[in-house]
Short mmCIF file of C-alpha atoms in Angstrom, two decimals:
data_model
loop_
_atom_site.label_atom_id
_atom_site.label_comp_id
_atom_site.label_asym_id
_atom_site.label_seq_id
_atom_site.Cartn_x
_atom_site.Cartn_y
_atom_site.Cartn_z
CA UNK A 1 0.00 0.00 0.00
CA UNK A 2 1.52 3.55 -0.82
CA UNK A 3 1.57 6.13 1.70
CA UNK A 4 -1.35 7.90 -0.50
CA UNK A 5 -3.73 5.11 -0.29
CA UNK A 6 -2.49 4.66 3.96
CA UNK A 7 -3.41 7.78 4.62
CA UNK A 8 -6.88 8.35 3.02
CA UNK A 9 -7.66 5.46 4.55
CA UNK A 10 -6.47 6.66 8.02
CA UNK A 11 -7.89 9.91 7.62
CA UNK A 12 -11.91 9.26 8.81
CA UNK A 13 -10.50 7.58 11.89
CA UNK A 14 -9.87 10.36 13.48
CA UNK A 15 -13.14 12.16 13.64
CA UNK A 16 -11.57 14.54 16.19
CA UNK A 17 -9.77 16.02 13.74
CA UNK A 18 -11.56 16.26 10.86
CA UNK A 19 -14.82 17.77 9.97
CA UNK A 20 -17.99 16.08 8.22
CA UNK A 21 -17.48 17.67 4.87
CA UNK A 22 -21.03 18.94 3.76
CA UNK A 23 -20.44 20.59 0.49
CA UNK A 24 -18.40 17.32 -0.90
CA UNK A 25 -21.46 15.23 0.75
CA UNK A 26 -24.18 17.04 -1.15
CA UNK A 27 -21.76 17.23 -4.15
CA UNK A 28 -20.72 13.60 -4.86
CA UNK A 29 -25.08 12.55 -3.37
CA UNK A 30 -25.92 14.15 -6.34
CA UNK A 31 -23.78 13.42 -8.82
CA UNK A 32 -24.69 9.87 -7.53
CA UNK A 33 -28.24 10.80 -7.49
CA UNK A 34 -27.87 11.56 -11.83
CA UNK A 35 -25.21 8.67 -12.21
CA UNK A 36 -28.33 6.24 -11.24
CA UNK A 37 -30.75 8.30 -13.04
CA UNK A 38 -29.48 7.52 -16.03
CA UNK A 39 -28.33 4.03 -15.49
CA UNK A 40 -32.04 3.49 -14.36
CA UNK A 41 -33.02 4.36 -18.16
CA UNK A 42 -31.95 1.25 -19.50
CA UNK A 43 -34.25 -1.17 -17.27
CA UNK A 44 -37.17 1.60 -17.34
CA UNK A 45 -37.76 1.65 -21.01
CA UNK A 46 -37.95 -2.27 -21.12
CA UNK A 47 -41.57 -2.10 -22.22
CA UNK A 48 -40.84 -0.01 -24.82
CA UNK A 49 -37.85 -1.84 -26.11
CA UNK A 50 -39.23 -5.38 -25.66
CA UNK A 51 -41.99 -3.60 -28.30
CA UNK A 52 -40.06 -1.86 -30.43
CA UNK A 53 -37.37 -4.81 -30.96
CA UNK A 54 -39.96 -7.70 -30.36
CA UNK A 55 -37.69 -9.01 -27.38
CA UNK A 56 -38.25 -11.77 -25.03
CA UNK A 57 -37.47 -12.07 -21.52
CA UNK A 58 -34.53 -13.67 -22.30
CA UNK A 59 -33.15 -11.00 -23.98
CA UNK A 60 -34.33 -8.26 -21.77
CA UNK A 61 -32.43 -10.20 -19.06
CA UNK A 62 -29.22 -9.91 -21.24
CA UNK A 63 -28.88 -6.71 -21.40
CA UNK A 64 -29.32 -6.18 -18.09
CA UNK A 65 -26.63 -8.64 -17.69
CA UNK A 66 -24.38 -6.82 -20.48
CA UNK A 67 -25.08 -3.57 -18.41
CA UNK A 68 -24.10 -5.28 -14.85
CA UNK A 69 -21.29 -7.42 -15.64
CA UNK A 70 -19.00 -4.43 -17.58
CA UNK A 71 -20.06 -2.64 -14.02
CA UNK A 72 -19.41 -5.65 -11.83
CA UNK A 73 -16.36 -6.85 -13.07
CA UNK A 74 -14.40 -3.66 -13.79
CA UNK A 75 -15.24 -2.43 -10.40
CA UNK A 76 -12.88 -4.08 -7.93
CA UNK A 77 -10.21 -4.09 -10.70
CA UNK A 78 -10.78 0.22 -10.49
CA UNK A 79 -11.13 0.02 -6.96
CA UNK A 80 -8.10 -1.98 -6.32
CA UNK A 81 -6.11 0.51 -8.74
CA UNK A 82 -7.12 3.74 -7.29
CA UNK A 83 -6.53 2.40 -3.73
CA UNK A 84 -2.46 2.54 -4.88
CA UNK A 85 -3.24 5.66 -7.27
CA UNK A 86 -6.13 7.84 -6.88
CA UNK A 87 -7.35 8.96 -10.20
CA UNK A 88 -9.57 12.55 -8.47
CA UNK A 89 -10.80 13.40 -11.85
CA UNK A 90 -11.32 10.07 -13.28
CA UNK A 91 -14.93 10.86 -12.24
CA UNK A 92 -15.67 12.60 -15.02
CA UNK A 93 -14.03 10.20 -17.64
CA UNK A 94 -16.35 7.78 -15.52
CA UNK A 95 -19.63 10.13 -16.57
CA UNK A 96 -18.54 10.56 -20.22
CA UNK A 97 -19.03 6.72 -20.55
CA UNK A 98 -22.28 6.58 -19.74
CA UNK A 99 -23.10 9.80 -21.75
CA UNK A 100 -21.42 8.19 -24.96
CA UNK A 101 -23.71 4.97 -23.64
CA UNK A 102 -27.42 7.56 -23.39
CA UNK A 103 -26.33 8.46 -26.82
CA UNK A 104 -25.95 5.03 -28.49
CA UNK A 105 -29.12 3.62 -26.57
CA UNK A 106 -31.06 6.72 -27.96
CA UNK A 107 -29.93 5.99 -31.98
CA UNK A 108 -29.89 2.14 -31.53
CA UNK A 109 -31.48 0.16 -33.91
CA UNK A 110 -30.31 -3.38 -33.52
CA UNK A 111 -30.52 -5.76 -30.55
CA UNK A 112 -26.85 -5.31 -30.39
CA UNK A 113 -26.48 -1.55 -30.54
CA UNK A 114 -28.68 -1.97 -27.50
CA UNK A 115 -26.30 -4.24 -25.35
CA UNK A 116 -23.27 -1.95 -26.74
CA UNK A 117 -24.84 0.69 -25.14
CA UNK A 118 -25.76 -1.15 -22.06
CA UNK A 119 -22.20 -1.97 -22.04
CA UNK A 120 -20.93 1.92 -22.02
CA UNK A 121 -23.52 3.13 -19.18
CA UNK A 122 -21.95 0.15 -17.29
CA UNK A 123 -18.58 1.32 -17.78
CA UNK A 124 -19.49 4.54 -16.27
CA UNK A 125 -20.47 2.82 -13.22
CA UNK A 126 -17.38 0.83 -13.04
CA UNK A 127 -15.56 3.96 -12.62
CA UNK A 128 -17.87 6.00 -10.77
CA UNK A 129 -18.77 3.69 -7.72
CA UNK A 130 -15.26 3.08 -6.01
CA UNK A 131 -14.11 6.65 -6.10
CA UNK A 132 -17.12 8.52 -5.34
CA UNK A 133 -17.32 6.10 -2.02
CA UNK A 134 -13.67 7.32 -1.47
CA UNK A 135 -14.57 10.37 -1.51
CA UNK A 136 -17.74 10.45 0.50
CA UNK A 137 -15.29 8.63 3.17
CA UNK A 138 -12.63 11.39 3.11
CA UNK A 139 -15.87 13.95 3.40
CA UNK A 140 -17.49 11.38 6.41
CA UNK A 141 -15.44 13.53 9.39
CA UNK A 142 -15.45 9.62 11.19
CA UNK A 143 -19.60 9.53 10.62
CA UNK A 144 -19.09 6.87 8.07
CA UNK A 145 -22.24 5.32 7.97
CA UNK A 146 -24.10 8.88 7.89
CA UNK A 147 -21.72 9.67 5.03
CA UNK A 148 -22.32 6.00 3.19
CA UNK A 149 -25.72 6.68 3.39
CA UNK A 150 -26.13 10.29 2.13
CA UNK A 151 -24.01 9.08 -0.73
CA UNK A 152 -25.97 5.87 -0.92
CA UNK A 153 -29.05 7.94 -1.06
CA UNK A 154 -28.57 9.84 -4.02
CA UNK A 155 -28.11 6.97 -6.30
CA UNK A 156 -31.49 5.46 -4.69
CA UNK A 157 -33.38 8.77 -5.88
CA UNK A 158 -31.64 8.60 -9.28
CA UNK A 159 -32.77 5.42 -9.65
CA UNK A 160 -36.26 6.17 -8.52
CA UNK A 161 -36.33 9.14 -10.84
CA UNK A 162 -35.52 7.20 -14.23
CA UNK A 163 -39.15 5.57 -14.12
CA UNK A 164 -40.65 7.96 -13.47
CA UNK A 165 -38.78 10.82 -16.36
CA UNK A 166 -39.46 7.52 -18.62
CA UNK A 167 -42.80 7.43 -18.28
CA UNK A 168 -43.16 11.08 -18.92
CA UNK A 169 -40.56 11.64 -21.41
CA UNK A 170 -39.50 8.79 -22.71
CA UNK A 171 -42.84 6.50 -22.88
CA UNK A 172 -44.79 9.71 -25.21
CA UNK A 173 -41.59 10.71 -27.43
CA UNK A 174 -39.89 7.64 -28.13
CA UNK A 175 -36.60 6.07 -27.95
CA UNK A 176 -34.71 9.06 -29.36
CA UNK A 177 -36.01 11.22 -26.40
CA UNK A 178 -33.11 9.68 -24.46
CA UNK A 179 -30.58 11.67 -26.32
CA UNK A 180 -32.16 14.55 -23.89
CA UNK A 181 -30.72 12.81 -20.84
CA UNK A 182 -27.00 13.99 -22.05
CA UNK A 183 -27.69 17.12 -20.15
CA UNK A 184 -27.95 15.59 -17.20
CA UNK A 185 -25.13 13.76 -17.74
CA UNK A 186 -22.98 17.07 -18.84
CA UNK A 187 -24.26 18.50 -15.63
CA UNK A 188 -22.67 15.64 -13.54
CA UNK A 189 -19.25 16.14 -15.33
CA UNK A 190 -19.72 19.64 -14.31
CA UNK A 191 -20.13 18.72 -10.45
CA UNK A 192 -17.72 15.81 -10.34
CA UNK A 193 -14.48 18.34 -11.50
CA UNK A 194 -15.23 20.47 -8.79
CA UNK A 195 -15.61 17.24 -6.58
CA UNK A 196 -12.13 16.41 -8.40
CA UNK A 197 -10.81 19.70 -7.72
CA UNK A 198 -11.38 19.03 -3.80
CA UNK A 199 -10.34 15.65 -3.95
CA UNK A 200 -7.26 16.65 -5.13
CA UNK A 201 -6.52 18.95 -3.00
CA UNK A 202 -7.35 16.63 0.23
CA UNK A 203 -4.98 14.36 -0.97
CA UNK A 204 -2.02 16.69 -1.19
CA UNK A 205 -2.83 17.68 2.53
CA UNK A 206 -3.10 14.55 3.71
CA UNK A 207 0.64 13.56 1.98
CA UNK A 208 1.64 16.69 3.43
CA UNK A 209 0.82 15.29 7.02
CA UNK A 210 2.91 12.77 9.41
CA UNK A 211 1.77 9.44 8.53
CA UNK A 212 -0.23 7.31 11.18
CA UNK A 213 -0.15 3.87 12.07
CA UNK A 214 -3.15 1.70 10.63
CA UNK A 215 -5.03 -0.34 12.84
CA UNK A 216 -5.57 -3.26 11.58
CA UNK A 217 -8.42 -5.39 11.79
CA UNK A 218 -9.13 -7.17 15.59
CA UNK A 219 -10.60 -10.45 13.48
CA UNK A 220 -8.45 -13.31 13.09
CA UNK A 221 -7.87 -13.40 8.78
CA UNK A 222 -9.53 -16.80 8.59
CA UNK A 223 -13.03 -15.15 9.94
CA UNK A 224 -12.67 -12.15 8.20
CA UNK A 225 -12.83 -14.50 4.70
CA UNK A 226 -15.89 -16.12 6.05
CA UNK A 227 -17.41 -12.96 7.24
CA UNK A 228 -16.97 -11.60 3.70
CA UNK A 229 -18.20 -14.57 2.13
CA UNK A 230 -21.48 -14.20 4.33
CA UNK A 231 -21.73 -10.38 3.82
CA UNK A 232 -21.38 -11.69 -0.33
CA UNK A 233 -24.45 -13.80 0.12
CA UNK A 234 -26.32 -11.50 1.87
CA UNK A 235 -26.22 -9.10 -1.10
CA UNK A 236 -27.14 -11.92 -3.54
CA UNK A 237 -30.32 -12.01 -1.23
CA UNK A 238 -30.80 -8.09 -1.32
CA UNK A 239 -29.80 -7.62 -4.61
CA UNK A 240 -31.46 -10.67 -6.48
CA UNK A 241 -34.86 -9.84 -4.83
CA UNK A 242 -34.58 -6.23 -5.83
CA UNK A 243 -34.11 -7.26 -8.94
CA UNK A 244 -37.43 -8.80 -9.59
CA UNK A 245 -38.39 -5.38 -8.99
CA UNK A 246 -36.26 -3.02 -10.99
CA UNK A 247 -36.49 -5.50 -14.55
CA UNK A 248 -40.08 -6.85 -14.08
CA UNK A 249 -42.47 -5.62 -11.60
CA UNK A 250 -43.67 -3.23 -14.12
CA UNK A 251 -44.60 -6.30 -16.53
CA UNK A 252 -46.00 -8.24 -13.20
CA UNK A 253 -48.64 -5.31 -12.23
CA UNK A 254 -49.74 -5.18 -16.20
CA UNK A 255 -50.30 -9.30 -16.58
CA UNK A 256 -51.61 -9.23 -13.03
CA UNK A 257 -53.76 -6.12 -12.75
CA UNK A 258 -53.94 -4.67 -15.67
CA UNK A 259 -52.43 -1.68 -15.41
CA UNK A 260 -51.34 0.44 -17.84
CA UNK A 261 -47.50 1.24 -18.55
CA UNK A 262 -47.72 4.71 -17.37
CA UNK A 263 -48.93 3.60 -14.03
CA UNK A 264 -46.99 0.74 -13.80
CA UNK A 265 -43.64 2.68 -14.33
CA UNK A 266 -45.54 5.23 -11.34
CA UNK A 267 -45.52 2.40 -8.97
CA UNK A 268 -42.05 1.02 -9.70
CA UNK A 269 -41.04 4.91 -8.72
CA UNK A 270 -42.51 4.10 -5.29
CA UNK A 271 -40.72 1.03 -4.69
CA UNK A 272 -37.91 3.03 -5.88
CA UNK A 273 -38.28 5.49 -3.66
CA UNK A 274 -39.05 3.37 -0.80
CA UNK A 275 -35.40 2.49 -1.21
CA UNK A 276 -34.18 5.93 -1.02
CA UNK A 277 -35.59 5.91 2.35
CA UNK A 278 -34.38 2.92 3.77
CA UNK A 279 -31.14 4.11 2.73
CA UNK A 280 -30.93 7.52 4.02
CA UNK A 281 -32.29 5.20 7.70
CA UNK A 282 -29.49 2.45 7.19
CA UNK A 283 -25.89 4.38 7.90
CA UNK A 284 -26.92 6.19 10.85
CA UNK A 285 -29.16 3.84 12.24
CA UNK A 286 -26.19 1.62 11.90
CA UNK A 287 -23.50 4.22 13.82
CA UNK A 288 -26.02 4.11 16.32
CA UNK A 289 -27.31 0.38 17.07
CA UNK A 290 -23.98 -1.72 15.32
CA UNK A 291 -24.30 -2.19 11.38
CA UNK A 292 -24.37 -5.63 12.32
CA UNK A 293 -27.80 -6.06 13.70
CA UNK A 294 -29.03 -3.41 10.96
CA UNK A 295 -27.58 -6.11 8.40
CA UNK A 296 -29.60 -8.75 10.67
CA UNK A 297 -32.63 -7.12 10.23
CA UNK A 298 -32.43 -5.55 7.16
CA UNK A 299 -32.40 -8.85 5.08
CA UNK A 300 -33.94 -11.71 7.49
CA UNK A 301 -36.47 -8.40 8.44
CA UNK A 302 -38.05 -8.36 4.54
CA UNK A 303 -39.11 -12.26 5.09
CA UNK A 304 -43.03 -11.59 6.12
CA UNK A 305 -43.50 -9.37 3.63
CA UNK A 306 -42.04 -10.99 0.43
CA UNK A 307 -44.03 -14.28 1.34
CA UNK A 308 -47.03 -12.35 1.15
CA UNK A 309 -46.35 -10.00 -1.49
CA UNK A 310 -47.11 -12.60 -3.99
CA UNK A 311 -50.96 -13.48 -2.72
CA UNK A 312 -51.89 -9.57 -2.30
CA UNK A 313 -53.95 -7.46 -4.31
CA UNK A 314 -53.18 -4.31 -5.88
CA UNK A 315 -53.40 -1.92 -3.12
CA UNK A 316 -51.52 -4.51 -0.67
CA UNK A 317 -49.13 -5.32 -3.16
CA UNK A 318 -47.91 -1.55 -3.72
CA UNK A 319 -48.03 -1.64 0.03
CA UNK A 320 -45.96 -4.30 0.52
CA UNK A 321 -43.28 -3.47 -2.07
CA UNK A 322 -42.52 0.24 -0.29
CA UNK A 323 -42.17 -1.56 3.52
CA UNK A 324 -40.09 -4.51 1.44
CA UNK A 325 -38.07 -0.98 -0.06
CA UNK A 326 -37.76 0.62 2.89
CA UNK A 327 -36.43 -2.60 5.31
CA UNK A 328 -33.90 -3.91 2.67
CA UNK A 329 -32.38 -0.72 1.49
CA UNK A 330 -30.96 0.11 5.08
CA UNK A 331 -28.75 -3.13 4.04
CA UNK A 332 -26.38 -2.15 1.29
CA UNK A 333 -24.78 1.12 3.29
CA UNK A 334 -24.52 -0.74 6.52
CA UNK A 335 -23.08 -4.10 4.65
CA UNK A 336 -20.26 -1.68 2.68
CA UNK A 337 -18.89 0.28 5.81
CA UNK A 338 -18.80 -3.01 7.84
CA UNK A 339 -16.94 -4.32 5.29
CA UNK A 340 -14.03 -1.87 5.16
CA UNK A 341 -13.75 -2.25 9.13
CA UNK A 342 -12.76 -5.96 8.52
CA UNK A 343 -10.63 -5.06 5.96
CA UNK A 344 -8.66 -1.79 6.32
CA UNK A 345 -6.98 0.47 4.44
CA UNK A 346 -8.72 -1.25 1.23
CA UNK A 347 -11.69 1.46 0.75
CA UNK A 348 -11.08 1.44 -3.23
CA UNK A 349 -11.52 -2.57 -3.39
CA UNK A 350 -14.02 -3.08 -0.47
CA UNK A 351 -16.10 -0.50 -2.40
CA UNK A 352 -15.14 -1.98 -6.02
CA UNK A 353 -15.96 -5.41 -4.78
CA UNK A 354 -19.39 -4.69 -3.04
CA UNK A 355 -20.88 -2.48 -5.68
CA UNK A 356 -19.28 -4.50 -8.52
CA UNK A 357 -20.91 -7.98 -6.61
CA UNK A 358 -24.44 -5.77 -6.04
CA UNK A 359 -24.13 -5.02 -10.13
CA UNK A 360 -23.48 -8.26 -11.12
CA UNK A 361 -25.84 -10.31 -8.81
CA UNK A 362 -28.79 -8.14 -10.05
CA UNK A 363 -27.76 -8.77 -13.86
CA UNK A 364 -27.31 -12.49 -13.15
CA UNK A 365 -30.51 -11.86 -11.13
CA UNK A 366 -32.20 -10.29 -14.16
CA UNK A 367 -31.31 -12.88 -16.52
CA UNK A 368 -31.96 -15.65 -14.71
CA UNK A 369 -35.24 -14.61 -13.85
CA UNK A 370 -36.32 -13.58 -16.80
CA UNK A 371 -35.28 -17.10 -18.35
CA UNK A 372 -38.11 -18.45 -15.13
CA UNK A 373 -40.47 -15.84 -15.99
CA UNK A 374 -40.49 -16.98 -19.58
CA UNK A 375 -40.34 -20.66 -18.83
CA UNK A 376 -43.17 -20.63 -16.28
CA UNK A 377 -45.33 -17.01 -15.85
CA UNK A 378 -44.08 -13.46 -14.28
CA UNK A 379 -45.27 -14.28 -11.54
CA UNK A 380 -43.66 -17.30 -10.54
CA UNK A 381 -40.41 -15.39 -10.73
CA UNK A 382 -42.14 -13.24 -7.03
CA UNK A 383 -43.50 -16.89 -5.38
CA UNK A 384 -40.03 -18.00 -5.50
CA UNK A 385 -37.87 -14.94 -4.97
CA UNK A 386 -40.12 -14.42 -1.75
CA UNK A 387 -37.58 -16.98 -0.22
CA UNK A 388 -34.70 -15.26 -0.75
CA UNK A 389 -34.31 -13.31 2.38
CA UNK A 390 -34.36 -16.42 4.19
CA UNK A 391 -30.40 -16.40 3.69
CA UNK A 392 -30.77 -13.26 6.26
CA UNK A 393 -30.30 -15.91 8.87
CA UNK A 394 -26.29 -15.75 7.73
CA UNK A 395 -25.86 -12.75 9.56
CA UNK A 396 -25.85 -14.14 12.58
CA UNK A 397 -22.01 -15.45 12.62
CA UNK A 398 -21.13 -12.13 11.67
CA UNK A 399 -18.39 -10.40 14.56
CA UNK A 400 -18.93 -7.93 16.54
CA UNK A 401 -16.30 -5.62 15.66
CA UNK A 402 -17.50 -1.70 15.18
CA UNK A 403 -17.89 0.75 18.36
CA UNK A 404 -21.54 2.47 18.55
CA UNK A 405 -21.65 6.19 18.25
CA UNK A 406 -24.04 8.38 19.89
#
């Protein structure tokens, strides 16, 4: 590890001496917040795609996997990188992915034009994710699950926004309509170089500084293999179920209720948001309480509701979906700062790894339940995803090893 990388990633222990970072907070929760907005294109405009293109579930499922695994897999590699060499302004290379990505999706005229540009917007993410967490850590002042969440939060909105600018936007004036989405996307490149321009300028104080012992982690290395391995099935639980959500609840209210697309894509935004909110609850519920138990109940918590999810009607089942939001949101923030306190000094591949696993289980997610949804009926793919957050139950062998703060 260089002495760069040591001391960013001694820096938010010492909340004494630092200051939460509000500006930087706001600054990288929005960026994060129109990152996910326009990632959350791509799965919103399904219905219109599977249309236009005569796609089946199948092949919706692929390019959700297309978009996920250029996300998932470059993620740790970026992570690990930047943990040695911090890129500050590779932020904005990051954006101008996905904005080369909007454009291609909004011209595309071929099934694969569609999964190149699926491929782009997930290259965007690749980059984005691990740095922008670095960041919001540097900005955290030692409140890093208060930071993890307001960061956390942002992409939630985004994401909760994309349905709902689809169905407005997109839905009336078509597939090329998405070209209109660069602005936002300009916009974030605007943001993240003045992020960039801070970031930079943290990290030359912090080499100007006397360096400070890490502490490393109090768990023997054997446990902290198994703990990550149980915090790794834990988000194939979360991020699985969610999922069924993001790529086909909009296609399970229509068989099931008959709904119409516009309102369909109006109730996916509440789910959607739902998940803002259990995010923004997550981090400092978990400084609080121990991230632990909110990981405990977060997952196993969901269990009730997803079992009868599946049996409700319409009312019930919108119901349902924004306490299902709400409970298994708090996870994901709580799960990624736990994570970097049993492994230290590794923020760049913690953060790599856990978004990179969390974009690739819900692509593998995607396609693999598409390929049930089209072998049996949509909603078969919610009876037996309603087990999922049995594996909740993991968390229990989970250490003890983060101090509560009050």
């Amino acid at each position: 590890m260089t002495a760069e990388s040591s001391a960013i990633s001694v820096a938010p222990a010492r909340p004494s001496a630092e200051r939460l970072a509000v500006p930087i907070l706001a600054a990288i929760s929005v960026s994060h917040l129109l990152n996910d907005l326009m990632q959350s294109l791509l799965p919103a405009i399904y219905p219109i795609l599977k249309s236009s293109f005569h796609l089946d579930f199948g092949q919706i499922g692929l390019l959700t996997l297309t978009f996920q695994c250029t996300a998932s897999l470059l993620q740790p590699l970026v992570g690990t990188f930047t943990d040695r060499r911090p890129q500050p302004f590779s932020l904005v290379a990051g954006m101008g992915f996905t904005l080369v990505g909007l454009l291609t999706l909004s011209q595309a005229a071929s099934y694969p034009m569609l999964l190149l540009a699926a491929a782009l917007i997930g290259m965007g993410s690749s980059v984005f994710h691990p740095e922008s967490s670095r960041v919001a850590r540097l900005a955290s002042g030692g409140r890093l699950g208060l930071a993890q969440s307001v960061f956390q939060v942002g992409g939630n909105m985004g994401s909760a926004l994309g349905p709902l600018l689809a169905a407005f936007i997109v839905v009336p004036f078509g597939q090329p309509s998405i070209a209109w989405f660069s602005v936002v996307a300009l916009l974030a490149m605007v943001i993240l170089a003045a992020v960039g321009r801070w970031y930079r300028a943290k990290l030359a104080d912090l080499r100007a500084k006397p360096r400070v012992a890490e502490k490393g982690s109090s768990v023997p290395k054997a446990r902290v293999v198994v703990s990550i391995a149980i915090l790794m099935a834990l988000i194939f639980s979360k991020d699985f179920y969610v999922a069924s959500f993001t790529n086909y609840f909009t296609f399970y209210l229509i068989s099931k209720f008959q709904v119409s697309v516009q309102d369909a894509q109006i109730y996916l935004f509440v789910f959607l948001g739902a998940l803002a909110v259990g995010t923004v609850l997550g981090g400092p519920v978990g400084d609080r309480i121990g991230r632990r138990y909110v990981i405990w109940i977060s997952i196993l918590g969901v269990l009730p509701f997803t079992l009868a999810l599946p049996f409700a009607n319409l009312f019930w089942t919108v119901a349902l979906s924004m306490i299902v939001g709400i409970v298994i949101a708090s996870a994901f923030s709580a799960i990624l700062v736990y994570a970097t306190e049993l492994v230290p000094g590794r923020v760049g591949m913690i953060a790599g790894l856990f978004f990179g696993l969390s974009f690739g289980m819900a692509g593998l997610g995607a396609a693999a339940l598409g390929q049930l949804a089209d072998m049996t009926s949509i909603a078969t793919v919610y009876k037996v995803c309603s087990f999922l957050p049995a594996i909740g139950l993991l968390a229990y062998f989970l250490p003890k090893i983060e101090q509560k703060h009050f």
